[in-house]
mmCIF file of C-alpha atoms in Angstrom:
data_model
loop_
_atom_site.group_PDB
_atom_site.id
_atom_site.type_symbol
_atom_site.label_atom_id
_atom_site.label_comp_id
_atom_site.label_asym_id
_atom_site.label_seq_id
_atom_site.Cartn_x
_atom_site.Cartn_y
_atom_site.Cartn_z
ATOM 1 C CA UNK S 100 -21.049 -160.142 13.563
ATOM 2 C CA UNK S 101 -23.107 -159.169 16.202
ATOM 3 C CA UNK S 102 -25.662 -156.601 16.911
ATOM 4 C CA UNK S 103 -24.637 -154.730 20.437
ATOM 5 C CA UNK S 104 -27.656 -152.970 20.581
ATOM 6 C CA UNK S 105 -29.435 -155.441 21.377
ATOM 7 C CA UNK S 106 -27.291 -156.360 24.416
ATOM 8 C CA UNK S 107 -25.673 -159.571 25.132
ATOM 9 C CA UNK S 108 -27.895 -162.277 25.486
ATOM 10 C CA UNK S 109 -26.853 -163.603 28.851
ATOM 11 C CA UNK S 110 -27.749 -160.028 30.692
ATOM 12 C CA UNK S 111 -31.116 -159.815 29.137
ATOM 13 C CA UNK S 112 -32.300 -162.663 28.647
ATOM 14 C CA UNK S 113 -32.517 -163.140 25.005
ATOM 15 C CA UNK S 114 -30.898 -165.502 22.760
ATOM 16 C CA UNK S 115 -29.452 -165.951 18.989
ATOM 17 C CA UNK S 116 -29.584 -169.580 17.925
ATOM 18 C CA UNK S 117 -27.358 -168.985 15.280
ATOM 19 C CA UNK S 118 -24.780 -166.654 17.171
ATOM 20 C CA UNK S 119 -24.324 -170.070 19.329
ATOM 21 C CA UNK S 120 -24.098 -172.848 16.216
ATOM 22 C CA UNK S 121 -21.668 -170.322 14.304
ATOM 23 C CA UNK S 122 -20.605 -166.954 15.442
ATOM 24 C CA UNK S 123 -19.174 -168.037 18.705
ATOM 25 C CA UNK S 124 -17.302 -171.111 17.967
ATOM 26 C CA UNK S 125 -15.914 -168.992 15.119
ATOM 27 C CA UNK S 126 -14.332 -166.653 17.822
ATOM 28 C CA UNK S 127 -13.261 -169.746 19.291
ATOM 29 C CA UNK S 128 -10.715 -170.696 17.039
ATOM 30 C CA UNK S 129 -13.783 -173.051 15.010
ATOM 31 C CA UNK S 130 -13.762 -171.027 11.830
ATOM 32 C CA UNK S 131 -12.416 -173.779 9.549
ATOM 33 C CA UNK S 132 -14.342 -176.557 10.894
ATOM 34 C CA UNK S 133 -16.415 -178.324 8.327
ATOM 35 C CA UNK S 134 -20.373 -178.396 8.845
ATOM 36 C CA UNK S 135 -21.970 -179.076 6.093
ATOM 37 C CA UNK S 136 -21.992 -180.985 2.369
ATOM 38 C CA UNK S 137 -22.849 -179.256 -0.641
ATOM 39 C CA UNK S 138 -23.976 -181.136 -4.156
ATOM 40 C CA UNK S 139 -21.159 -181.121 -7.208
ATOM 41 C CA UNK S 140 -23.424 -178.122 -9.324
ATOM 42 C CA UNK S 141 -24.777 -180.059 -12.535
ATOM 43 C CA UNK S 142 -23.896 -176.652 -14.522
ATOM 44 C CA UNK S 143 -20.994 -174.879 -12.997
ATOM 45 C CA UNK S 144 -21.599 -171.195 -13.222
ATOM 46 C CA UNK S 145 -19.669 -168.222 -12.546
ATOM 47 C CA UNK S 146 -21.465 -164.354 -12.937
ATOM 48 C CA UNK S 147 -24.767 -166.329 -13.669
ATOM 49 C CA UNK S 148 -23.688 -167.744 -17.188
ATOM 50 C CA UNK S 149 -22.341 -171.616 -17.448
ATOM 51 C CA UNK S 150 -19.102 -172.071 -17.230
ATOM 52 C CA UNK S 151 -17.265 -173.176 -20.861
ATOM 53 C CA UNK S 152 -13.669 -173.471 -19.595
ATOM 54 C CA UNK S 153 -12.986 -177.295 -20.040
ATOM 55 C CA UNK S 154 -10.308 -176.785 -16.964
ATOM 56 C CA UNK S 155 -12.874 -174.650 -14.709
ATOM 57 C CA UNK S 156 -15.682 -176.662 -15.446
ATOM 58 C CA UNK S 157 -13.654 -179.631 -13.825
ATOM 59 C CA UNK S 158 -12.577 -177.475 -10.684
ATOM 60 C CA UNK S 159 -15.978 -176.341 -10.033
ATOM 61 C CA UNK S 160 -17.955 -179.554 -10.808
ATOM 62 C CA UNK S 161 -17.143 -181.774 -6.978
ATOM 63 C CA UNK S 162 -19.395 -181.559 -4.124
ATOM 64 C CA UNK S 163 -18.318 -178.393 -1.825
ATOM 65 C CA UNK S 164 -17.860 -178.782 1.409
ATOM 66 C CA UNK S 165 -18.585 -176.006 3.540
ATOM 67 C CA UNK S 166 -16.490 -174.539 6.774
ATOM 68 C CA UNK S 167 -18.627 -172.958 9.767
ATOM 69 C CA UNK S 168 -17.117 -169.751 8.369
ATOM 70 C CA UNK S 169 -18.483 -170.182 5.352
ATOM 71 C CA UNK S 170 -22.031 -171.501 6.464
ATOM 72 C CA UNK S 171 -21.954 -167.702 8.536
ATOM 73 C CA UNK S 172 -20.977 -165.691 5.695
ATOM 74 C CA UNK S 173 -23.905 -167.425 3.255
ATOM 75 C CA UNK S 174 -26.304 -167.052 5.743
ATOM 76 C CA UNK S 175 -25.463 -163.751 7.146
ATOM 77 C CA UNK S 176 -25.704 -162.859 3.763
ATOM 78 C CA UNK S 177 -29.063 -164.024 3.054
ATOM 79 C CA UNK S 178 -30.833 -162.682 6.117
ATOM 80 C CA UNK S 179 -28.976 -159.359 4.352
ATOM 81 C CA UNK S 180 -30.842 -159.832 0.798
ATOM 82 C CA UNK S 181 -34.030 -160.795 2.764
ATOM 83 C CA UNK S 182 -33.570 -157.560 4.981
ATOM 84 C CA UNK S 183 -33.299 -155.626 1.858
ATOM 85 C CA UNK S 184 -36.495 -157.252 0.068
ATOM 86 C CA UNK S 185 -38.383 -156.696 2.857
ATOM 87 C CA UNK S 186 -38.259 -159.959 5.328
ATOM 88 C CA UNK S 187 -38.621 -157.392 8.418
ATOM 89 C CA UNK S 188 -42.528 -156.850 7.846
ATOM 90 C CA UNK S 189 -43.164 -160.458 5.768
ATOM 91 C CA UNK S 190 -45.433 -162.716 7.244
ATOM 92 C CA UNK S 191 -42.941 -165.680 7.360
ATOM 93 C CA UNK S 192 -40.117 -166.763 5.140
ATOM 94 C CA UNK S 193 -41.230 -170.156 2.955
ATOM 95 C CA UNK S 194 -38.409 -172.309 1.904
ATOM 96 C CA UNK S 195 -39.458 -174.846 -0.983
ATOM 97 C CA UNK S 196 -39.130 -178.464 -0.043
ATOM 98 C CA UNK S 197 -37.728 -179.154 -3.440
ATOM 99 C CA UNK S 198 -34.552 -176.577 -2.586
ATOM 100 C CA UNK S 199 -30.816 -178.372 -2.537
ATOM 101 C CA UNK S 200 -30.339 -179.201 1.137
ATOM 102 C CA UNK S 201 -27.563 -176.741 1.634
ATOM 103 C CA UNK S 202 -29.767 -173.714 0.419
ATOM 104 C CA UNK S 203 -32.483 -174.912 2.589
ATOM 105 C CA UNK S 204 -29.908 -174.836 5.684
ATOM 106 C CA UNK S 205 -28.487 -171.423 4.744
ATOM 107 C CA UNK S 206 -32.274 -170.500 4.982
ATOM 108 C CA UNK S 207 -33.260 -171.525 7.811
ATOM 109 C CA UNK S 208 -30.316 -170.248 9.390
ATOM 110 C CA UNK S 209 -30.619 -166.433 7.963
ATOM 111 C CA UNK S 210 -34.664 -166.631 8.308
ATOM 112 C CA UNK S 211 -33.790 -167.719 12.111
ATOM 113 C CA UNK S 212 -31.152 -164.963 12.401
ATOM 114 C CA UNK S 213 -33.005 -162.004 11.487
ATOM 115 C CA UNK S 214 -36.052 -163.380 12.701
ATOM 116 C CA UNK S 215 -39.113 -163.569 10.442
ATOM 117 C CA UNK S 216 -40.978 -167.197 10.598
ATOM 118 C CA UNK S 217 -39.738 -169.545 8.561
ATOM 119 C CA UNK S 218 -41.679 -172.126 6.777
ATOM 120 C CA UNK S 219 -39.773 -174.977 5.960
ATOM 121 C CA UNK S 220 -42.172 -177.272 3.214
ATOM 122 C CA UNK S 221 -39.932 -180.298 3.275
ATOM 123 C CA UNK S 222 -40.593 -180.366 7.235
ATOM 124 C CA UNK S 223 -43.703 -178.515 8.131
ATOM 125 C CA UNK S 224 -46.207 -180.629 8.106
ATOM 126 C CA UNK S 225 -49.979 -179.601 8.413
ATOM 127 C CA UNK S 226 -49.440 -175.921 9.025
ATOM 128 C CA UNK S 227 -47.486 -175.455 5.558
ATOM 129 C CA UNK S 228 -49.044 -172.418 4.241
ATOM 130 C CA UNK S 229 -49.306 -170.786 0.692
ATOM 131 C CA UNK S 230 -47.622 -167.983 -0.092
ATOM 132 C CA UNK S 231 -48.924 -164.887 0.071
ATOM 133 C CA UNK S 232 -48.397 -161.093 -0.346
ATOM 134 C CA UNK S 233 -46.471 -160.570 2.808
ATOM 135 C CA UNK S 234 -44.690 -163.502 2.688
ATOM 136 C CA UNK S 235 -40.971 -164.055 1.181
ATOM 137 C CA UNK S 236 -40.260 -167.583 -0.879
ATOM 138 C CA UNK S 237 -37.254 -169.237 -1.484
ATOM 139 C CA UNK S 238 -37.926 -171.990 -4.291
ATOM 140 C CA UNK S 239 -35.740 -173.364 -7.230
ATOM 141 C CA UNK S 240 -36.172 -171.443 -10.866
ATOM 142 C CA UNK S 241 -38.519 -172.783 -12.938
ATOM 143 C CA UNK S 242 -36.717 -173.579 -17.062
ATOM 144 C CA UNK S 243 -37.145 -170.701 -18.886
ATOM 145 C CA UNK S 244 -38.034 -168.425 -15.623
ATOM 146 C CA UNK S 245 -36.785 -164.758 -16.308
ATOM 147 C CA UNK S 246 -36.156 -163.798 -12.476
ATOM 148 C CA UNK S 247 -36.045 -159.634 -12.433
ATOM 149 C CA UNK S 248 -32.510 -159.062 -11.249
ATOM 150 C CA UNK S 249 -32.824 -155.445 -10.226
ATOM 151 C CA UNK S 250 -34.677 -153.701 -7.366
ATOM 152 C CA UNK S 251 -34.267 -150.824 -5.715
ATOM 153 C CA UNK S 252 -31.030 -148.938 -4.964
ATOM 154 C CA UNK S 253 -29.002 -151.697 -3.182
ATOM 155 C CA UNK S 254 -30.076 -154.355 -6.182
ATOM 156 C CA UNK S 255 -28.859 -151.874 -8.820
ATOM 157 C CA UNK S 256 -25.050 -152.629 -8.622
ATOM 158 C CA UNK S 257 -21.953 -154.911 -10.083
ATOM 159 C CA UNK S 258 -21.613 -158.202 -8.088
ATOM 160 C CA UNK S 259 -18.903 -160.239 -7.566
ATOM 161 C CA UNK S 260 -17.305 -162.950 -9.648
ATOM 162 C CA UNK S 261 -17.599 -165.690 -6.843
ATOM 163 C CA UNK S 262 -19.902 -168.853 -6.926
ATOM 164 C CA UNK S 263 -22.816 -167.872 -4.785
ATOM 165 C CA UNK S 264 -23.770 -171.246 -4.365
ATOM 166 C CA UNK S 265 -27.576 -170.286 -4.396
ATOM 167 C CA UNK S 266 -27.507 -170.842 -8.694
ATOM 168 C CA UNK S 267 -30.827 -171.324 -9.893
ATOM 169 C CA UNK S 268 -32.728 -170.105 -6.866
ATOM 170 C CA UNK S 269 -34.771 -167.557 -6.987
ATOM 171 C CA UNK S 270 -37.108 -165.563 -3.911
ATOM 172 C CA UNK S 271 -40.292 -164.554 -4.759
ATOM 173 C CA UNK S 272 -42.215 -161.690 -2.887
ATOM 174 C CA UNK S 273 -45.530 -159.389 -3.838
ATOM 175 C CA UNK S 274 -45.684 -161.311 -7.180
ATOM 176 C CA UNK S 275 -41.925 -160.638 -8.236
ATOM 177 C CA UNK S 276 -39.321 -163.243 -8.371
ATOM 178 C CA UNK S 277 -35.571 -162.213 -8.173
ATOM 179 C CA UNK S 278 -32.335 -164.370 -9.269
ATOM 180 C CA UNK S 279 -31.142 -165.024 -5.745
ATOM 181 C CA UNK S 280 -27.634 -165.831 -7.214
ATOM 182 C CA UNK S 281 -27.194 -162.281 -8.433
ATOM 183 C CA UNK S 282 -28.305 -160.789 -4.946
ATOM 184 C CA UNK S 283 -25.848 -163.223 -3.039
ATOM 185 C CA UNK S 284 -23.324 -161.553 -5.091
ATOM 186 C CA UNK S 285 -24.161 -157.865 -4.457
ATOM 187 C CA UNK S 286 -21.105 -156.713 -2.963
ATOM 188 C CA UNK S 287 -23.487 -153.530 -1.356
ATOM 189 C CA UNK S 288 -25.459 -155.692 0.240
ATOM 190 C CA UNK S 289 -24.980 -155.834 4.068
ATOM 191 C CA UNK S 290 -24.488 -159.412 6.155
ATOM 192 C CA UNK S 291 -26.988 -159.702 8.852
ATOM 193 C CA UNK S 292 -26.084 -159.123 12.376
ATOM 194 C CA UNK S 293 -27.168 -161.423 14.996
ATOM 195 C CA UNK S 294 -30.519 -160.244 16.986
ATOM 196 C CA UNK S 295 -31.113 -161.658 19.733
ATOM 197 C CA UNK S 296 -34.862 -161.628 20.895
ATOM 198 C CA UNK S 297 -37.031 -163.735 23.551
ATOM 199 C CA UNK S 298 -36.772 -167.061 23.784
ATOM 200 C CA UNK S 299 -40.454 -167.831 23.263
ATOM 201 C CA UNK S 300 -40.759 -165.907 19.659
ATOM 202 C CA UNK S 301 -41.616 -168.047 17.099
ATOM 203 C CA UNK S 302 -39.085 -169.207 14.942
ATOM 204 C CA UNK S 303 -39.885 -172.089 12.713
ATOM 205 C CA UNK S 304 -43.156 -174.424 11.812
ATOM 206 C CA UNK S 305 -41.998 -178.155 12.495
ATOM 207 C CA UNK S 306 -44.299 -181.149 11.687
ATOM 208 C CA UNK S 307 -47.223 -179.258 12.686
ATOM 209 C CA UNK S 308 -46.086 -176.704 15.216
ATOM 210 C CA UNK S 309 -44.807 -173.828 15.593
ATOM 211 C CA UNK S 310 -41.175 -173.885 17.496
ATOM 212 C CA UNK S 311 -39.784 -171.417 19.482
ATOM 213 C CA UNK S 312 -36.213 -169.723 19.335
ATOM 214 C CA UNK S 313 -35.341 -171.439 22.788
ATOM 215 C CA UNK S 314 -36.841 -174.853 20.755
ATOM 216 C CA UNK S 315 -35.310 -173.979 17.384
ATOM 217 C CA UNK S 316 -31.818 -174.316 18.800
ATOM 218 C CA UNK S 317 -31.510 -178.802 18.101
ATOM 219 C CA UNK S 318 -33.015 -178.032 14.620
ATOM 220 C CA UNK S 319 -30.298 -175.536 13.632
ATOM 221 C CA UNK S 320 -27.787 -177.942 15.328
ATOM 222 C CA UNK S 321 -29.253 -181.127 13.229
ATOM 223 C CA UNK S 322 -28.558 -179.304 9.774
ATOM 224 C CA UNK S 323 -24.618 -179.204 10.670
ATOM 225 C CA UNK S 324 -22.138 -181.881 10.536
ATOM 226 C CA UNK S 325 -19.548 -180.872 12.377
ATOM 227 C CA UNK S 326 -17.655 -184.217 14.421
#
């Protein structure tokens, strides 16, 4: 899931952070390894309603734990939906410190991949910003919250009947927030190819600074917990 255009990061010089943590050792035979933990959901949901089936509920309601594949295809995904909402021109990409810890991974992971800034709250110290109009957020829904869940073309369509694992998200841009459960589950919505770019572009704000893609690398590395 790589973007050849860009051409390969050893000739030129650039990097991908997140073509090295999960792309490649996916191509290595790493595919099923598992990297990281996710919560047992407190309402399982399937097609953004609860779940009612006594049987189902049971099946869905255990902590997940995810493979490297997996961790690419939510994040590729995501980098996808922020594409599509606009993350290209956004000012930076702010996740909410009081997100589950496996949405704010898949975050920081797709914000890295298709690289806008990302603003991680739980971790960013004195330079955590407010949003603003350029800028893309990534928070829980608030009870009662009626997140818009169409957009333009590519948000108009049927999605598919697979836990998203982003229930009860939403991302909020230009004053609209959209059920980020029902865009993970757009079926026309494209994965993100890896990018490579310069090592010193900014990636992510970290306890104060700003941290380059060559830097970011150990921070995408700590969120996985693969032996």
């Amino acid at each position: 899931m790589t973007d050849t255009s860009s051409g390969s990061a050893t000739a030129s010089g650039r990097i991908d952070p997140t073509f090295d943590l999960l792309d490649r050792p996916i191509a290595l035979g790493g595919a099923d390894d598992p990297v990281l933990e996710g919560p047992a959901p407190q309402t399982p949901m399937l097609d953004g309603r609860p779940v009612e089936d006594p049987r189902l509920i049971a099946a869905l309601s255990v902590p997940h734990v995810f493979t490297r594949a997996e961790v690419l295809d939510r994040s590729a995904k995501l980098g996808g939906v922020l594409r599509v909402l606009g993350a290209d021109g956004a000012s930076c990409l702010i996740i909410a410190a009081s997100v589950p810890a496996h949405v704010r991974a898949f975050a920081l992971l797709a914000g890295v991949r298709i690289g806008v800034l990302v603003v991680d709250e739980s971790v960013a110290g004195s330079q955590a910003v407010s949003a603003d109009a350029e800028s893309l957020t990534i928070r829980p829904l608030t009870p009662g919250e009626d997140a818009q869940r169409s957009g333009g073309s590519a948000l108009r369509t049927a999605v598919k009947s697979v836990p998203s694992h982003f229930e009860e998200i939403a991302v909020e841009g230009g004053g609209t927030a959209r059920d980020l459960d029902q865009l993970m589950r757009d079926s026309r919505i494209e994965p993100a190819p890896s990018r490579p770019r310069a090592a010193d572009s900014p990636a992510l704000v970290v306890e104060g600074r700003t941290v380059t893609l060559a830097e970011s690398a150990a921070h995408l590395d700590g969120l996985l917990t693969a032996d």
